[in-house]
XYZ file of N, CA and C in Angstrom:
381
model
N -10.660 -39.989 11.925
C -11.899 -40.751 11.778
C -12.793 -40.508 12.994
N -14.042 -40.706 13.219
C -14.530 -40.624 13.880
C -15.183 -41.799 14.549
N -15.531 -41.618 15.338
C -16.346 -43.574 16.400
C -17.519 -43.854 15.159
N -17.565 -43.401 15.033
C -19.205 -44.061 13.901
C -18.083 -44.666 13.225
N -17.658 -44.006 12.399
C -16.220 -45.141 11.327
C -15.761 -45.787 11.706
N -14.750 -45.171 12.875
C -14.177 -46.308 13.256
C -14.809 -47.929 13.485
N -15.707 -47.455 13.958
C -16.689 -48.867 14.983
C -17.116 -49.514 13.165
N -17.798 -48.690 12.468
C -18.555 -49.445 11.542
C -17.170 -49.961 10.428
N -16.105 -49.738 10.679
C -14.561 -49.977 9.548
C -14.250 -51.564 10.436
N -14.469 -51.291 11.570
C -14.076 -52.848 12.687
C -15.182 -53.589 11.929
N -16.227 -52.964 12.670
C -17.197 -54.546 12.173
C -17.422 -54.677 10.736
N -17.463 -54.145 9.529
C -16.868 -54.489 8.504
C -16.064 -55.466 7.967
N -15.171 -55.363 8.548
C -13.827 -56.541 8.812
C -13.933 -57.300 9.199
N -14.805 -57.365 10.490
C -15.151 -58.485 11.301
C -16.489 -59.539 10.500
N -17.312 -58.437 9.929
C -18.309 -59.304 9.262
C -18.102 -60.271 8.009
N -16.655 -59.915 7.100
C -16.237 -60.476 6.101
C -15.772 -61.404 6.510
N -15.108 -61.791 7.888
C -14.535 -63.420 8.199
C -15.596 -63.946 8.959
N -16.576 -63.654 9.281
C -17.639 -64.321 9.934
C -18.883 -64.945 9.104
N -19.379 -66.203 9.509
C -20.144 -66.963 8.196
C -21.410 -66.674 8.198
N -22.310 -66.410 7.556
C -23.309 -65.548 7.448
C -24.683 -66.034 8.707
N -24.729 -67.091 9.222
C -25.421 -67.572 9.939
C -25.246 -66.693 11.278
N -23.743 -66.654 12.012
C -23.632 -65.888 12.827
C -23.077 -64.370 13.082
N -23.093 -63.923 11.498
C -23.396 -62.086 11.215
C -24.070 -61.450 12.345
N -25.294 -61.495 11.998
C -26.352 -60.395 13.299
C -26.480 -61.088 15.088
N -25.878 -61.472 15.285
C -25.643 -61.831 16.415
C -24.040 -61.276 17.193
N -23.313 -61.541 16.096
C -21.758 -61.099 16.634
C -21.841 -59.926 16.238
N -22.308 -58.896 15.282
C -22.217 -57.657 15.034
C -22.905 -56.911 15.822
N -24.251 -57.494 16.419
C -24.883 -56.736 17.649
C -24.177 -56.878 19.004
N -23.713 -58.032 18.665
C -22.744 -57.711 20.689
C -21.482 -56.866 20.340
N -20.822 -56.970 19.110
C -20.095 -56.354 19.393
C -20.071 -55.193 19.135
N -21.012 -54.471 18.564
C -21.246 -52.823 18.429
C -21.507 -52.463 19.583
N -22.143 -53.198 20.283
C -22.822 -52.562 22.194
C -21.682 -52.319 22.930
N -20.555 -53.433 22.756
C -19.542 -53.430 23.351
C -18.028 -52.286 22.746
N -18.107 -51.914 21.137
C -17.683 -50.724 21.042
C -17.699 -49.468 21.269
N -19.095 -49.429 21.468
C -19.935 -47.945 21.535
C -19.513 -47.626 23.160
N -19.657 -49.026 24.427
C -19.361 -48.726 25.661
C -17.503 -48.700 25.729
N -17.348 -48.881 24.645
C -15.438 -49.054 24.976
C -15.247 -47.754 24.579
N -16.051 -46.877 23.520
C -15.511 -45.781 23.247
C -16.042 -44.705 24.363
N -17.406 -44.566 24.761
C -18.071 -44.341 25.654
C -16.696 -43.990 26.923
N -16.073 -44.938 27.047
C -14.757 -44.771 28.607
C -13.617 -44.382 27.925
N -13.388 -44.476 26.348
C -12.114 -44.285 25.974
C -12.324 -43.178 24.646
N -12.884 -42.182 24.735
C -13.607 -41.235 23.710
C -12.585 -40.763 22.376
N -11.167 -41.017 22.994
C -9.742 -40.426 22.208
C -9.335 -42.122 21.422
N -9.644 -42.898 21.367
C -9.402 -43.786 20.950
C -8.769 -43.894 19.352
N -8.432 -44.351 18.532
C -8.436 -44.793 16.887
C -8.937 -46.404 16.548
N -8.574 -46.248 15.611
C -9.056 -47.543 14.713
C -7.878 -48.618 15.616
N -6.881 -48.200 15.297
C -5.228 -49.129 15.859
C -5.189 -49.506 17.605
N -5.836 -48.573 18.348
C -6.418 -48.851 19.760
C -7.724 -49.908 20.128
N -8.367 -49.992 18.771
C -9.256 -50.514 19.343
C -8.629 -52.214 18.759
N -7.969 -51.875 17.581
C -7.193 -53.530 16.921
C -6.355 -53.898 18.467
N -5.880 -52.633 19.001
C -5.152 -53.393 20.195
C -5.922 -54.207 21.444
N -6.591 -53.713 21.072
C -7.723 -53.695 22.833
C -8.696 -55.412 22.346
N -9.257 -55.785 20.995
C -9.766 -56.401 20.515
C -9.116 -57.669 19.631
N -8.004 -57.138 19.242
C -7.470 -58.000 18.103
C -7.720 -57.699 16.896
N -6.851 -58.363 15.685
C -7.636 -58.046 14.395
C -8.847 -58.433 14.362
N -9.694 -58.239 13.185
C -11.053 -58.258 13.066
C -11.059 -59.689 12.583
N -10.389 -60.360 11.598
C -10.335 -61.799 11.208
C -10.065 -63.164 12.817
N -8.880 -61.930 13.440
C -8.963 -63.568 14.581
C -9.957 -63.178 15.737
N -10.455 -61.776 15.312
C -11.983 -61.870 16.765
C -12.691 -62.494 16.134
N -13.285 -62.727 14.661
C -14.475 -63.487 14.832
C -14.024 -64.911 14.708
N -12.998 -65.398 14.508
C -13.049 -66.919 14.638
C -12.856 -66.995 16.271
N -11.850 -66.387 16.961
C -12.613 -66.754 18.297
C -13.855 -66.609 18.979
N -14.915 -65.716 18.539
C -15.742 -65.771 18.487
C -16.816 -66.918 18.711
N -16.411 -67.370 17.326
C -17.133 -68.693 16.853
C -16.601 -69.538 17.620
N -15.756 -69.526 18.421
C -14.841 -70.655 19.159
C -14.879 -70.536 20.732
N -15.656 -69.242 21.015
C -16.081 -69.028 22.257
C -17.929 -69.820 22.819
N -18.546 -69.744 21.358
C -19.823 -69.839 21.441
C -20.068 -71.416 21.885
N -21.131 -71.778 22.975
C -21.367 -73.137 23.163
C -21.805 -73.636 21.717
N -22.258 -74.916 21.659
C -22.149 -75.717 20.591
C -23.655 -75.639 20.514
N -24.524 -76.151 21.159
C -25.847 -75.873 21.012
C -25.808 -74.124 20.495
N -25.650 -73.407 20.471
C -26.079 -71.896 20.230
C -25.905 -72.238 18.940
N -24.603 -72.461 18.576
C -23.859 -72.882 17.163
C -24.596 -74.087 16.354
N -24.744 -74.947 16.897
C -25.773 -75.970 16.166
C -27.258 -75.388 15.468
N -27.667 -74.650 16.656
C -29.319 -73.955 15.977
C -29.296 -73.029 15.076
N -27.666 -72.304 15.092
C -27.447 -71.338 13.982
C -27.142 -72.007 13.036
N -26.428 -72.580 12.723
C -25.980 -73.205 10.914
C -27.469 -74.473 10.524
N -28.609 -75.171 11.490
C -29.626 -75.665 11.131
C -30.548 -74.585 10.915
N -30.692 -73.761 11.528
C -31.402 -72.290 11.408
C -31.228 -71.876 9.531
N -29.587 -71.528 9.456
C -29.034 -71.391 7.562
C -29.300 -72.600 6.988
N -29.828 -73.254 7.020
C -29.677 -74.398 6.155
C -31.214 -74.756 5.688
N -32.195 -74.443 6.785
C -33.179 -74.232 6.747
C -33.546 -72.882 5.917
N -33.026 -72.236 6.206
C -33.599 -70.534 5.441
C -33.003 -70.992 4.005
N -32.037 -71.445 3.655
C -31.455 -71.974 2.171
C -32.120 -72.665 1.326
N -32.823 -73.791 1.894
C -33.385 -75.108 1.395
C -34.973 -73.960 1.204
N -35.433 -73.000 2.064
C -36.978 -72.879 2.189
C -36.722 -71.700 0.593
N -35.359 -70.635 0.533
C -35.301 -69.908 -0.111
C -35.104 -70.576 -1.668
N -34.522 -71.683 -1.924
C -34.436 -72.432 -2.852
C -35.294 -73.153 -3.630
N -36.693 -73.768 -2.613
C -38.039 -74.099 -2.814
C -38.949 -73.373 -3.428
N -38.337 -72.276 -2.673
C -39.432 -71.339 -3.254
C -39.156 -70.763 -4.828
N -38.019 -70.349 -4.869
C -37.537 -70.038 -6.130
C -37.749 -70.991 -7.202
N -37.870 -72.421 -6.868
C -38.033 -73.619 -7.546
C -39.281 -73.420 -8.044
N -40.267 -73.087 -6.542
C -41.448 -72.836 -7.135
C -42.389 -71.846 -8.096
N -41.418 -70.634 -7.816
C -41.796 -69.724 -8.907
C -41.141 -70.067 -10.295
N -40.272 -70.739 -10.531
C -39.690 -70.857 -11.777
C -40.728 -71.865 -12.330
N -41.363 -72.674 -11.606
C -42.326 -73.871 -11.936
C -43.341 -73.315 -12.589
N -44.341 -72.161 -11.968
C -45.467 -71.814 -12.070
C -45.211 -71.026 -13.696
N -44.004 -69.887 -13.648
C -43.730 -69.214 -14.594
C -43.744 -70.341 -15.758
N -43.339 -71.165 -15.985
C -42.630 -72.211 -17.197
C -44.608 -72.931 -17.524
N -45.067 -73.041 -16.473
C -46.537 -73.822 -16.711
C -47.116 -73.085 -16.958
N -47.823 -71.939 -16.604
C -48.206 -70.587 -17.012
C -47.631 -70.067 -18.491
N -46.524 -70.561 -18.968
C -45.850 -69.953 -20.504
C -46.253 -70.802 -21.312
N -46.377 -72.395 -20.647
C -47.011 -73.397 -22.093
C -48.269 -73.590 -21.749
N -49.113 -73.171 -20.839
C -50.576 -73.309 -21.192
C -51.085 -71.891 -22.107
N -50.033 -70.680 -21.657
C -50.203 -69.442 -22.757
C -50.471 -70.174 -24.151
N -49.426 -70.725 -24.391
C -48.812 -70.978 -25.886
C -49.885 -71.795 -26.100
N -50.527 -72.975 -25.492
C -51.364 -73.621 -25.969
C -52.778 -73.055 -26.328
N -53.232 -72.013 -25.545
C -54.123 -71.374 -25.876
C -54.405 -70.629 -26.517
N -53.273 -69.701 -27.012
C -53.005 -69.388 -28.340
C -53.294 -69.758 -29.527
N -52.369 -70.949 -29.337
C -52.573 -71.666 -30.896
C -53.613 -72.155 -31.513
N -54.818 -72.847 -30.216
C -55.705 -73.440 -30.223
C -57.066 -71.887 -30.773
N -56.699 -70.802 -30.705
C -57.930 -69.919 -30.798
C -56.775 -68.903 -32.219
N -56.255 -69.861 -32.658
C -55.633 -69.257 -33.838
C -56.885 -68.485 -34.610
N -56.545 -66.767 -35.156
C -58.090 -66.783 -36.122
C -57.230 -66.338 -37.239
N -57.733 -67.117 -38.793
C -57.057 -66.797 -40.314
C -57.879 -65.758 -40.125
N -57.198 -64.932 -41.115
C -58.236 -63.755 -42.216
C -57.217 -63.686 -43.389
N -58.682 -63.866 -44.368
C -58.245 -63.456 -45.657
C -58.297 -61.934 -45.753
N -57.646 -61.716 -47.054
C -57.600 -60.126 -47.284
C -57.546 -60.712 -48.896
N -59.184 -59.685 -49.411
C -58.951 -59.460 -50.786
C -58.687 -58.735 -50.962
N -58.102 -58.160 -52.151
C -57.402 -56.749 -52.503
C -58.528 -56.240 -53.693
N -58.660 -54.806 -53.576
C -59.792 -54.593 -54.487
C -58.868 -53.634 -54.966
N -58.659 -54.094 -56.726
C -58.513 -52.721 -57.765
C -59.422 -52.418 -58.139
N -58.900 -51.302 -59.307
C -59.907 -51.013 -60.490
C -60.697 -51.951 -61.253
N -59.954 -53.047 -61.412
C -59.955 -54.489 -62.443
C -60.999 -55.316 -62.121
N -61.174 -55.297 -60.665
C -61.792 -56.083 -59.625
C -63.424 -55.276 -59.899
N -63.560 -54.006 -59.710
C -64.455 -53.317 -59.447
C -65.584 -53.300 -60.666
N -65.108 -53.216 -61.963
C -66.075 -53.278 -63.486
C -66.069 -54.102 -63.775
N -65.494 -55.679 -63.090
C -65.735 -57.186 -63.693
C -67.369 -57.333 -62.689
């Protein structure tokens, strides 16, 4: 394998036990900090770096267990906020779509136009 894999097979692993609020924060320190571990250790594998780091499941819960509480507080109000604003909004397009479909329909119906159709035969034509 090579360090691009390797590094991107770690944080992979690491990103599936980590909760989505603190994803791009732990995946950017810790790519800086792979790239300089391979950087001094160029012969490395995947199994050297599980040694040097830990598995990928118990680095990011220590992780999360290293971080002060304020950092951690503004991140999961930070997700909760982006959830509630992404949810609103979706609320709101489903709103507009559904009001927009029955003022269609009403306007429709209201500019309904009949047409007759006579049919012209022969029969029709010498009466």
């Amino acid at each position: 394998m090579t360090q691009e894999k390797i590094i991107s097979c770690y944080l992979r692993q690491v990103k599936r036990n980590c909760p989505f609020s603190f994803r791009k924060r732990l995946i950017a320190d810790l790519r800086s900090h792979l790239i300089d571990y391979f950087d001094d250790n160029p012969c490395n594998t995947f199994e050297d770096i599980t040694n040097h780091l830990g598995p990928p499941e118990k680095f990011a819960d220590e992780y999360l267990l290293v971080m002060d509480e304020i950092t951690r507080k503004k991140a999961l109000q930070k997700a909760r906020w982006t959830k509630r604003s992404v949810l609103a909004g979706i609320s709101a397009i489903v709103l507009i779509i559904a009001v927009t479909a029955v003022w269609m329909l009403v306007e429709i119906s209201q500019k309904r136009v009949y047409h007759s159709y006579e049919y012209i035969t022969q029969d029709n034509i010498e009466n």
